[in-house]
mmCIF file of C-alpha atoms and ligand atoms in Angstrom:
data_model
loop_
_atom_site.group_PDB
_atom_site.id
_atom_site.type_symbol
_atom_site.label_atom_id
_atom_site.label_comp_id
_atom_site.label_asym_id
_atom_site.label_seq_id
_atom_site.Cartn_x
_atom_site.Cartn_y
_atom_site.Cartn_z
ATOM 1 C CA VAL S 13 -0.134 0.042 -0.010
ATOM 2 C CA ALA S 14 1.525 3.558 -1.052
ATOM 3 C CA PRO S 15 1.113 6.367 1.345
ATOM 4 C CA GLY S 16 -1.920 8.180 0.670
ATOM 5 C CA ASP S 17 -3.929 5.166 -0.936
ATOM 6 C CA PRO S 18 -7.378 4.577 0.502
ATOM 7 C CA VAL S 19 -7.627 1.272 2.345
ATOM 8 C CA ILE S 20 -10.948 -0.313 2.406
ATOM 9 C CA GLU S 21 -11.896 -1.574 5.890
ATOM 10 C CA GLU S 22 -15.739 -1.721 5.570
ATOM 11 C CA ARG S 23 -16.697 -5.274 5.896
ATOM 12 C CA HIS S 24 -20.272 -5.133 7.188
ATOM 13 C CA GLY S 25 -21.963 -5.283 3.916
ATOM 14 C CA ILE S 26 -20.567 -8.916 3.261
ATOM 15 C CA GLN S 27 -22.362 -11.978 4.678
ATOM 16 C CA SER S 28 -21.758 -15.661 3.998
ATOM 17 C CA ILE S 29 -24.558 -17.950 4.835
ATOM 18 C CA SER S 30 -25.151 -21.581 3.649
ATOM 19 C CA GLY S 31 -22.788 -21.087 0.960
ATOM 20 C CA ARG S 32 -24.225 -17.963 -0.202
ATOM 21 C CA LEU S 33 -21.907 -14.793 -0.371
ATOM 22 C CA SER S 34 -23.536 -11.596 -0.460
ATOM 23 C CA VAL S 35 -22.434 -7.842 -0.869
ATOM 24 C CA ASN S 36 -25.036 -5.367 0.209
ATOM 25 C CA GLY S 37 -27.777 -7.864 -0.537
ATOM 26 C CA ALA S 38 -26.415 -9.214 -3.778
ATOM 27 C CA ARG S 39 -24.793 -12.545 -4.345
ATOM 28 C CA PHE S 40 -21.202 -12.893 -5.312
ATOM 29 C CA VAL S 41 -18.504 -15.382 -5.634
ATOM 30 C CA LEU S 42 -15.177 -15.267 -4.798
ATOM 31 C CA ILE S 43 -13.124 -16.547 -7.736
ATOM 32 C CA ARG S 44 -9.008 -16.378 -8.009
ATOM 33 C CA PRO S 45 -7.967 -14.152 -10.795
ATOM 34 C CA GLU S 46 -5.418 -17.031 -11.819
ATOM 35 C CA THR S 47 -8.901 -18.964 -12.453
ATOM 36 C CA LEU S 48 -10.411 -16.398 -14.697
ATOM 37 C CA ALA S 49 -6.925 -16.050 -16.517
ATOM 38 C CA ALA S 50 -6.951 -19.842 -17.334
ATOM 39 C CA LEU S 51 -10.468 -19.598 -18.585
ATOM 40 C CA GLN S 52 -9.305 -16.155 -20.800
ATOM 41 C CA LYS S 53 -6.498 -18.202 -22.288
ATOM 42 C CA SER S 54 -8.182 -21.210 -22.982
ATOM 43 C CA VAL S 55 -10.980 -19.202 -24.853
ATOM 44 C CA GLU S 56 -8.071 -17.309 -26.613
ATOM 45 C CA ALA S 57 -6.983 -20.551 -27.761
ATOM 46 C CA LEU S 58 -10.033 -21.615 -29.336
ATOM 47 C CA LEU S 59 -11.556 -18.206 -30.664
ATOM 48 C CA ALA S 60 -8.391 -15.951 -30.803
ATOM 49 C CA ASP S 61 -9.493 -12.167 -31.262
ATOM 50 C CA ARG S 62 -13.107 -13.118 -30.549
ATOM 51 C CA ALA S 63 -12.012 -14.351 -27.149
ATOM 52 C CA GLY S 64 -12.220 -10.920 -25.641
ATOM 53 C CA GLU S 65 -15.930 -10.290 -27.037
ATOM 54 C CA CYS S 66 -16.921 -13.215 -25.043
ATOM 55 C CA LEU S 67 -15.404 -11.886 -21.721
ATOM 56 C CA ALA S 68 -16.435 -8.396 -22.510
ATOM 57 C CA ALA S 69 -20.309 -10.142 -22.818
ATOM 58 C CA GLY S 70 -19.659 -11.263 -19.188
ATOM 59 C CA GLY S 71 -18.670 -8.056 -18.145
ATOM 60 C CA ARG S 72 -21.617 -6.406 -19.419
ATOM 61 C CA ALA S 73 -23.958 -8.836 -17.921
ATOM 62 C CA GLY S 74 -22.460 -8.231 -14.426
ATOM 63 C CA GLY S 75 -22.511 -4.729 -15.005
ATOM 64 C CA ALA S 76 -25.999 -4.526 -15.759
ATOM 65 C CA ARG S 77 -26.679 -5.376 -12.346
ATOM 66 C CA ALA S 78 -24.398 -2.877 -11.041
ATOM 67 C CA VAL S 79 -25.706 -0.309 -13.162
ATOM 68 C CA ALA S 80 -29.227 -1.261 -12.185
ATOM 69 C CA ALA S 81 -28.505 -0.898 -8.457
ATOM 70 C CA ALA S 82 -27.562 2.822 -9.099
ATOM 71 C CA ALA S 83 -30.348 3.753 -11.433
ATOM 72 C CA HIS S 84 -31.858 6.235 -9.003
ATOM 73 C CA GLU S 85 -28.624 8.294 -9.225
ATOM 74 C CA ASP S 86 -27.772 11.002 -11.890
ATOM 75 C CA ALA S 87 -24.842 10.119 -14.304
ATOM 76 C CA PRO S 88 -21.907 11.492 -12.362
ATOM 77 C CA ALA S 89 -22.898 9.611 -9.171
ATOM 78 C CA ARG S 90 -23.793 6.652 -10.715
ATOM 79 C CA ALA S 91 -20.467 6.501 -12.381
ATOM 80 C CA ALA S 92 -18.458 7.281 -8.997
ATOM 81 C CA ARG S 93 -20.558 4.537 -7.399
ATOM 82 C CA LEU S 94 -19.388 1.864 -10.058
ATOM 83 C CA MET S 95 -15.566 3.137 -9.712
ATOM 84 C CA ARG S 96 -16.003 2.837 -5.701
ATOM 85 C CA THR S 97 -17.697 -0.288 -5.989
ATOM 86 C CA GLY S 98 -15.377 -1.863 -8.446
ATOM 87 C CA GLY S 99 -12.329 -1.074 -5.976
ATOM 88 C CA GLU S 100 -14.502 -2.497 -3.018
ATOM 89 C CA ILE S 101 -14.790 -5.891 -4.713
ATOM 90 C CA GLY S 102 -11.236 -6.084 -5.817
ATOM 91 C CA TRP S 103 -11.212 -5.225 -9.622
ATOM 92 C CA GLY S 104 -8.500 -2.588 -9.083
ATOM 93 C CA ASP S 105 -8.328 1.020 -7.903
ATOM 94 C CA PHE S 106 -10.752 2.944 -10.399
ATOM 95 C CA ALA S 107 -10.642 6.742 -11.280
ATOM 96 C CA LEU S 108 -12.810 8.638 -13.310
ATOM 97 C CA GLU S 109 -10.565 10.471 -15.368
ATOM 98 C CA ARG S 110 -13.416 12.259 -17.883
ATOM 99 C CA LEU S 111 -17.090 12.093 -18.102
ATOM 100 C CA THR S 112 -19.112 14.382 -20.813
ATOM 101 C CA PRO S 113 -22.406 13.486 -22.485
ATOM 102 C CA SER S 114 -20.392 12.088 -25.105
ATOM 103 C CA ALA S 115 -17.195 10.427 -23.571
ATOM 104 C CA LEU S 116 -16.267 8.227 -20.565
ATOM 105 C CA VAL S 117 -12.605 7.849 -19.873
ATOM 106 C CA VAL S 118 -11.660 5.558 -16.667
ATOM 107 C CA THR S 119 -7.985 4.374 -15.517
ATOM 108 C CA VAL S 120 -7.573 1.424 -13.290
ATOM 109 C CA ARG S 121 -4.729 0.545 -11.286
ATOM 110 C CA ASN S 122 -3.855 -2.491 -9.892
ATOM 111 C CA SER S 123 -6.048 -4.764 -12.060
ATOM 112 C CA PRO S 124 -6.418 -8.128 -10.774
ATOM 113 C CA PHE S 125 -6.966 -9.320 -14.668
ATOM 114 C CA ALA S 126 -3.793 -7.832 -15.939
ATOM 115 C CA GLU S 127 -1.809 -9.205 -12.994
ATOM 116 C CA ALA S 128 -2.871 -12.801 -12.913
ATOM 117 C CA TYR S 129 -2.787 -12.680 -16.922
ATOM 118 C CA GLY S 130 0.775 -11.916 -17.078
ATOM 119 C CA ALA S 131 2.800 -10.355 -19.798
ATOM 120 C CA ALA S 132 0.956 -9.787 -23.005
ATOM 121 C CA ASP S 133 1.093 -8.093 -26.080
ATOM 122 C CA HIS S 134 -2.562 -6.980 -26.229
ATOM 123 C CA PRO S 135 -4.842 -5.484 -23.448
ATOM 124 C CA VAL S 136 -6.389 -8.234 -21.403
ATOM 125 C CA CYS S 137 -9.047 -6.529 -18.899
ATOM 126 C CA HIS S 138 -12.154 -7.593 -21.267
ATOM 127 C CA LEU S 139 -14.293 -8.039 -18.041
ATOM 128 C CA THR S 140 -13.655 -4.656 -16.735
ATOM 129 C CA ARG S 141 -14.105 -3.152 -20.471
ATOM 130 C CA GLY S 142 -17.676 -4.873 -20.655
ATOM 131 C CA VAL S 143 -18.635 -3.597 -17.337
ATOM 132 C CA LEU S 144 -17.715 0.082 -18.137
ATOM 133 C CA GLU S 145 -19.639 -0.545 -21.641
ATOM 134 C CA THR S 146 -22.626 -0.971 -19.718
ATOM 135 C CA LEU S 147 -21.855 1.951 -17.664
ATOM 136 C CA ALA S 148 -21.423 4.129 -20.653
ATOM 137 C CA ALA S 149 -24.646 3.114 -22.319
ATOM 138 C CA SER S 150 -26.163 4.182 -18.723
ATOM 139 C CA VAL S 151 -24.368 7.685 -18.705
ATOM 140 C CA LEU S 152 -23.656 8.739 -22.308
ATOM 141 C CA ALA S 153 -26.110 10.427 -24.363
ATOM 142 C CA GLN S 154 -24.906 8.416 -27.471
ATOM 143 C CA PRO S 155 -24.310 4.823 -28.277
ATOM 144 C CA ALA S 156 -20.227 3.999 -27.546
ATOM 145 C CA THR S 157 -18.091 1.177 -27.404
ATOM 146 C CA VAL S 158 -15.201 1.175 -24.848
ATOM 147 C CA VAL S 159 -11.619 0.316 -25.861
ATOM 148 C CA GLU S 160 -8.977 -0.544 -23.613
ATOM 149 C CA THR S 161 -6.027 1.773 -24.849
ATOM 150 C CA ALA S 162 -3.532 0.807 -22.318
ATOM 151 C CA CYS S 163 -3.234 -2.152 -20.293
ATOM 152 C CA ALA S 164 -0.745 -3.300 -17.298
ATOM 153 C CA ALA S 165 -0.212 -6.737 -18.882
ATOM 154 C CA THR S 166 1.452 -5.022 -21.528
ATOM 155 C CA GLY S 167 3.724 -2.825 -19.359
ATOM 156 C CA ALA S 168 1.636 0.152 -18.712
ATOM 157 C CA PRO S 169 1.467 2.006 -15.396
ATOM 158 C CA ALA S 170 -2.327 1.471 -15.337
ATOM 159 C CA CYS S 171 -5.216 0.177 -17.297
ATOM 160 C CA ARG S 172 -7.171 2.969 -19.384
ATOM 161 C CA PHE S 173 -10.671 2.614 -20.941
ATOM 162 C CA GLU S 174 -11.940 5.204 -23.377
ATOM 163 C CA THR S 175 -15.363 5.226 -25.178
ATOM 164 C CA ARG S 176 -15.488 5.339 -28.844
ATOM 165 C CA PRO S 177 -18.802 6.558 -30.731
ATOM 166 C CA THR S 178 -20.547 3.654 -32.269
ATOM 167 C CA ALA S 179 -21.225 4.576 -36.033
ATOM 168 C CA GLU S 180 -24.655 4.636 -36.829
ATOM 169 C CA PRO S 181 -25.760 2.611 -39.493
ATOM 170 C CA ALA S 182 -25.822 4.182 -42.582
HETATM 171 ZN ZN1 LIG K 24 -5.754 -3.958 -18.483
#
């Protein structure tokens, strides 16, 4: 832990009863990052570049639950809540770099997915990308896809995600 880093010490929202773990009432499962990295690599072996889309789809499904939980808040508060929750559940240290009606930029330090994957020649945090696509769909005024433009797995100091406007069909 670096000086000044926030340390999450709150544990009261987490319960484990009869094999059912919940965080603030929503069911979660703890999975080692190595499990997900092995899953990711085996899907990549089968599907190559299309593997990332499979993982992003998973991220979008989980992200939809997270975004729905913040549906009553305005866009900045919804984004801030997702950043905070991401850190609390161990997905890395999220920071909202930019949020406008047309653009969302998020950086994530300490991505567990990049760390468990190991050195790579391509960005690997597709699960996080999928979650952020759901957030983008919720807070932006226009359709957008999310691109991971820097990844710790490729040697960057942090992972960075930026929206790109989705081209309207001609
Ligand atoms: Zn990454």
